[in-house]
């Protein structure tokens, strides 16, 4: 069975706008982000059979206008589709994107998919595993049109898995920052063959 996944990045968050972040899970949308989210129902390629949402606040807020339009559609919160937390959350508390940039550059320069920055952080390998788990869950669904509200880094890895299922985590990390970026509330339509194995 061929399934279609439309996966959408959240709207502009306070973090995207350059404001300090206190809790990476609870960063809200800006007013601009809320306005962007209201446009999503009009850009969907079809009416979804299932809506999957990241547990992070900015994704849940982005999904709300679509939930309002499709109140009868099944909705599930999947922890697997949350954003990639590669920096230790405690050291990031109260910082801006600009302040975190040296840490971000240091992390990616390691090119080590198994490196963990500290308590509460995850490795790139774990991110890839979460994306594989997401495809496995989708594979087991009877639904054919799945809408996911998620985050840019997760979306990039999920897309890469669908397009290049045989590659290793090392391959994926090496090219990660060259993959196409997504704007806020930008979506990607992925066609996925449910018979395609997701564990290699």
CSV table of C-alpha atoms in Angstrom, one decimal:
chain,number,residue,atom,x,y,z
A,1,UNK,CA,0.0,0.0,0.0
A,2,UNK,CA,1.3,3.4,-1.0
A,3,UNK,CA,0.9,6.0,1.7
A,4,UNK,CA,1.3,9.8,1.5
A,5,UNK,CA,2.7,11.8,4.3
A,6,UNK,CA,2.3,15.6,4.3
A,7,UNK,CA,4.7,16.9,7.0
A,8,UNK,CA,4.7,20.5,8.1
A,9,UNK,CA,7.1,22.6,10.0
A,10,UNK,CA,5.7,24.7,12.8
A,11,UNK,CA,5.0,28.4,12.5
A,12,UNK,CA,7.4,31.1,13.6
A,13,UNK,CA,8.3,30.6,17.2
A,14,UNK,CA,9.7,33.1,19.7
A,15,UNK,CA,13.0,31.2,19.3
A,16,UNK,CA,12.9,31.7,15.5
A,17,UNK,CA,12.3,35.4,16.1
A,18,UNK,CA,15.5,35.7,18.1
A,19,UNK,CA,14.0,35.8,21.6
A,20,UNK,CA,15.5,34.0,24.6
A,21,UNK,CA,14.1,30.5,25.2
A,22,UNK,CA,13.4,29.1,28.7
A,23,UNK,CA,12.2,25.7,28.0
A,24,UNK,CA,12.8,24.1,24.5
A,25,UNK,CA,9.6,22.1,24.7
A,26,UNK,CA,7.3,25.1,25.6
A,27,UNK,CA,8.5,27.8,23.2
A,28,UNK,CA,5.3,29.5,21.8
A,29,UNK,CA,4.5,30.9,18.4
A,30,UNK,CA,4.7,34.6,17.7
A,31,UNK,CA,1.7,36.4,16.4
A,32,UNK,CA,3.2,36.0,12.9
A,33,UNK,CA,3.5,32.3,13.6
A,34,UNK,CA,-0.1,32.0,14.6
A,35,UNK,CA,-1.1,33.8,11.4
A,36,UNK,CA,1.0,31.4,9.3
A,37,UNK,CA,-0.7,28.5,11.0
A,38,UNK,CA,-4.1,29.7,9.9
A,39,UNK,CA,-3.1,29.4,6.3
A,40,UNK,CA,-2.2,25.7,6.5
A,41,UNK,CA,-5.7,24.2,6.0
A,42,UNK,CA,-5.8,25.9,2.6
A,43,UNK,CA,-2.4,24.5,1.5
A,44,UNK,CA,-3.1,20.8,2.3
A,45,UNK,CA,-3.0,18.5,-0.7
A,46,UNK,CA,-6.0,16.5,0.6
A,47,UNK,CA,-8.2,16.0,3.7
A,48,UNK,CA,-6.1,14.0,6.2
A,49,UNK,CA,-7.2,10.6,7.6
A,50,UNK,CA,-4.9,11.0,10.6
A,51,UNK,CA,-3.2,14.1,12.1
A,52,UNK,CA,0.0,13.5,14.0
A,53,UNK,CA,1.5,16.2,16.2
A,54,UNK,CA,4.8,16.7,18.0
A,55,UNK,CA,4.3,17.2,21.8
A,56,UNK,CA,6.2,20.5,21.7
A,57,UNK,CA,4.0,23.6,22.2
A,58,UNK,CA,4.9,25.4,18.9
A,59,UNK,CA,3.8,22.3,16.9
A,60,UNK,CA,0.6,21.9,18.9
A,61,UNK,CA,-0.3,25.6,18.4
A,62,UNK,CA,0.5,25.3,14.7
A,63,UNK,CA,-1.9,22.4,14.3
A,64,UNK,CA,-4.8,24.0,16.0
A,65,UNK,CA,-6.4,25.8,13.0
A,66,UNK,CA,-6.2,22.5,11.0
A,67,UNK,CA,-7.8,20.6,14.0
A,68,UNK,CA,-10.6,23.2,14.0
A,69,UNK,CA,-11.2,22.6,10.3
A,70,UNK,CA,-11.2,18.8,10.6
A,71,UNK,CA,-12.8,18.1,14.0
A,72,UNK,CA,-13.8,14.5,13.0
A,73,UNK,CA,-10.2,13.5,12.0
A,74,UNK,CA,-8.3,11.2,14.3
A,75,UNK,CA,-5.5,13.1,16.2
A,76,UNK,CA,-2.5,11.6,17.9
A,77,UNK,CA,0.5,13.0,19.7
A,78,UNK,CA,3.7,11.1,18.7
A,79,UNK,CA,6.9,11.9,20.8
A,80,UNK,CA,8.9,10.5,17.9
A,81,UNK,CA,8.3,13.5,15.7
A,82,UNK,CA,9.6,16.1,18.2
A,83,UNK,CA,12.5,18.3,17.4
A,84,UNK,CA,16.1,17.2,17.6
A,85,UNK,CA,17.5,18.2,21.0
A,86,UNK,CA,21.3,17.9,20.4
A,87,UNK,CA,22.4,20.6,22.9
A,88,UNK,CA,22.0,20.0,26.6
A,89,UNK,CA,18.8,21.8,27.5
A,90,UNK,CA,20.0,23.1,30.9
A,91,UNK,CA,22.9,25.1,29.4
A,92,UNK,CA,20.5,26.6,26.7
A,93,UNK,CA,18.0,28.0,29.2
A,94,UNK,CA,17.5,31.7,28.7
A,95,UNK,CA,19.7,31.9,25.6
A,96,UNK,CA,19.0,33.1,22.1
A,97,UNK,CA,19.7,31.5,18.8
A,98,UNK,CA,22.7,33.8,18.3
A,99,UNK,CA,24.1,33.0,21.7
A,100,UNK,CA,23.8,29.2,21.0
A,101,UNK,CA,25.5,29.5,17.5
A,102,UNK,CA,29.0,28.6,18.7
A,103,UNK,CA,27.7,25.5,20.5
A,104,UNK,CA,25.7,24.5,17.4
A,105,UNK,CA,28.8,24.9,15.1
A,106,UNK,CA,30.9,22.9,17.5
A,107,UNK,CA,28.3,20.1,17.6
A,108,UNK,CA,28.1,19.7,13.8
A,109,UNK,CA,31.8,20.1,13.3
A,110,UNK,CA,32.3,16.8,15.2
A,111,UNK,CA,30.5,14.7,12.6
A,112,UNK,CA,30.0,12.1,15.3
A,113,UNK,CA,26.5,10.6,15.1
A,114,UNK,CA,26.9,9.0,18.6
A,115,UNK,CA,28.0,12.1,20.5
A,116,UNK,CA,25.7,13.3,23.3
A,117,UNK,CA,26.2,16.9,24.5
A,118,UNK,CA,25.0,16.2,28.1
A,119,UNK,CA,21.9,15.4,30.2
A,120,UNK,CA,18.7,15.6,28.3
A,121,UNK,CA,20.4,15.8,24.9
A,122,UNK,CA,20.3,13.1,22.3
A,123,UNK,CA,22.7,11.9,19.6
A,124,UNK,CA,22.1,12.2,15.9
A,125,UNK,CA,21.9,8.4,15.7
A,126,UNK,CA,18.9,8.6,18.1
A,127,UNK,CA,17.3,11.2,15.9
A,128,UNK,CA,17.6,8.8,12.9
A,129,UNK,CA,16.2,6.0,15.0
A,130,UNK,CA,13.2,8.1,15.9
A,131,UNK,CA,12.6,8.9,12.3
A,132,UNK,CA,12.8,5.1,11.5
A,133,UNK,CA,10.3,4.4,14.3
A,134,UNK,CA,8.0,7.0,12.8
A,135,UNK,CA,8.0,5.3,9.4
A,136,UNK,CA,7.5,1.9,11.1
A,137,UNK,CA,4.4,3.3,12.9
A,138,UNK,CA,3.1,4.7,9.6
A,139,UNK,CA,3.7,1.4,7.9
A,140,UNK,CA,1.5,-0.3,10.4
A,141,UNK,CA,-1.4,2.1,9.9
A,142,UNK,CA,-4.4,1.4,7.6
A,143,UNK,CA,-4.5,5.2,6.8
A,144,UNK,CA,-3.2,6.4,3.5
A,145,UNK,CA,-3.1,10.2,4.0
A,146,UNK,CA,-1.2,11.2,7.1
A,147,UNK,CA,-0.6,14.8,8.1
A,148,UNK,CA,2.3,15.5,10.6
A,149,UNK,CA,3.1,18.7,12.4
A,150,UNK,CA,6.8,18.6,13.3
A,151,UNK,CA,10.1,20.5,13.2
A,152,UNK,CA,12.7,21.3,10.5
A,153,UNK,CA,15.5,19.0,11.6
A,154,UNK,CA,13.2,16.0,12.1
A,155,UNK,CA,11.6,16.7,8.7
A,156,UNK,CA,14.9,16.8,7.0
A,157,UNK,CA,16.0,13.4,8.5
A,158,UNK,CA,12.6,11.8,7.7
A,159,UNK,CA,12.7,13.0,4.1
A,160,UNK,CA,16.3,11.7,3.8
A,161,UNK,CA,15.2,8.3,5.1
A,162,UNK,CA,12.4,8.0,2.6
A,163,UNK,CA,14.6,9.1,-0.3
A,164,UNK,CA,17.8,7.2,0.8
A,165,UNK,CA,16.7,4.3,3.0
A,166,UNK,CA,20.0,2.4,2.8
A,167,UNK,CA,22.4,5.1,4.0
A,168,UNK,CA,24.1,5.0,7.4
A,169,UNK,CA,23.8,7.6,10.2
A,170,UNK,CA,27.3,8.7,9.3
A,171,UNK,CA,26.3,9.4,5.7
A,172,UNK,CA,23.2,11.3,6.8
A,173,UNK,CA,25.0,13.5,9.3
A,174,UNK,CA,27.8,14.4,6.8
A,175,UNK,CA,25.2,15.8,4.4
A,176,UNK,CA,22.6,17.0,6.8
A,177,UNK,CA,23.4,20.7,6.7
A,178,UNK,CA,23.4,20.6,2.9
A,179,UNK,CA,19.9,19.3,2.7
A,180,UNK,CA,17.2,21.8,1.6
A,181,UNK,CA,15.9,24.0,4.5
A,182,UNK,CA,12.2,24.5,5.3
A,183,UNK,CA,10.5,27.8,6.1
A,184,UNK,CA,8.0,28.1,8.9
A,185,UNK,CA,4.8,26.3,8.0
A,186,UNK,CA,6.4,24.9,4.9
A,187,UNK,CA,5.3,21.4,4.1
A,188,UNK,CA,6.7,18.4,2.2
A,189,UNK,CA,4.7,15.7,0.5
A,190,UNK,CA,6.3,12.3,0.8
A,191,UNK,CA,5.1,9.2,-0.9
A,192,UNK,CA,5.9,6.1,1.1
A,193,UNK,CA,5.6,2.5,0.1
A,194,UNK,CA,4.4,0.6,3.2
A,195,UNK,CA,6.1,-2.6,1.9
A,196,UNK,CA,9.5,-0.8,1.9
A,197,UNK,CA,11.5,-2.1,4.9
A,198,UNK,CA,12.5,0.7,7.4
A,199,UNK,CA,15.1,-1.4,9.3
A,200,UNK,CA,18.2,-2.1,7.2
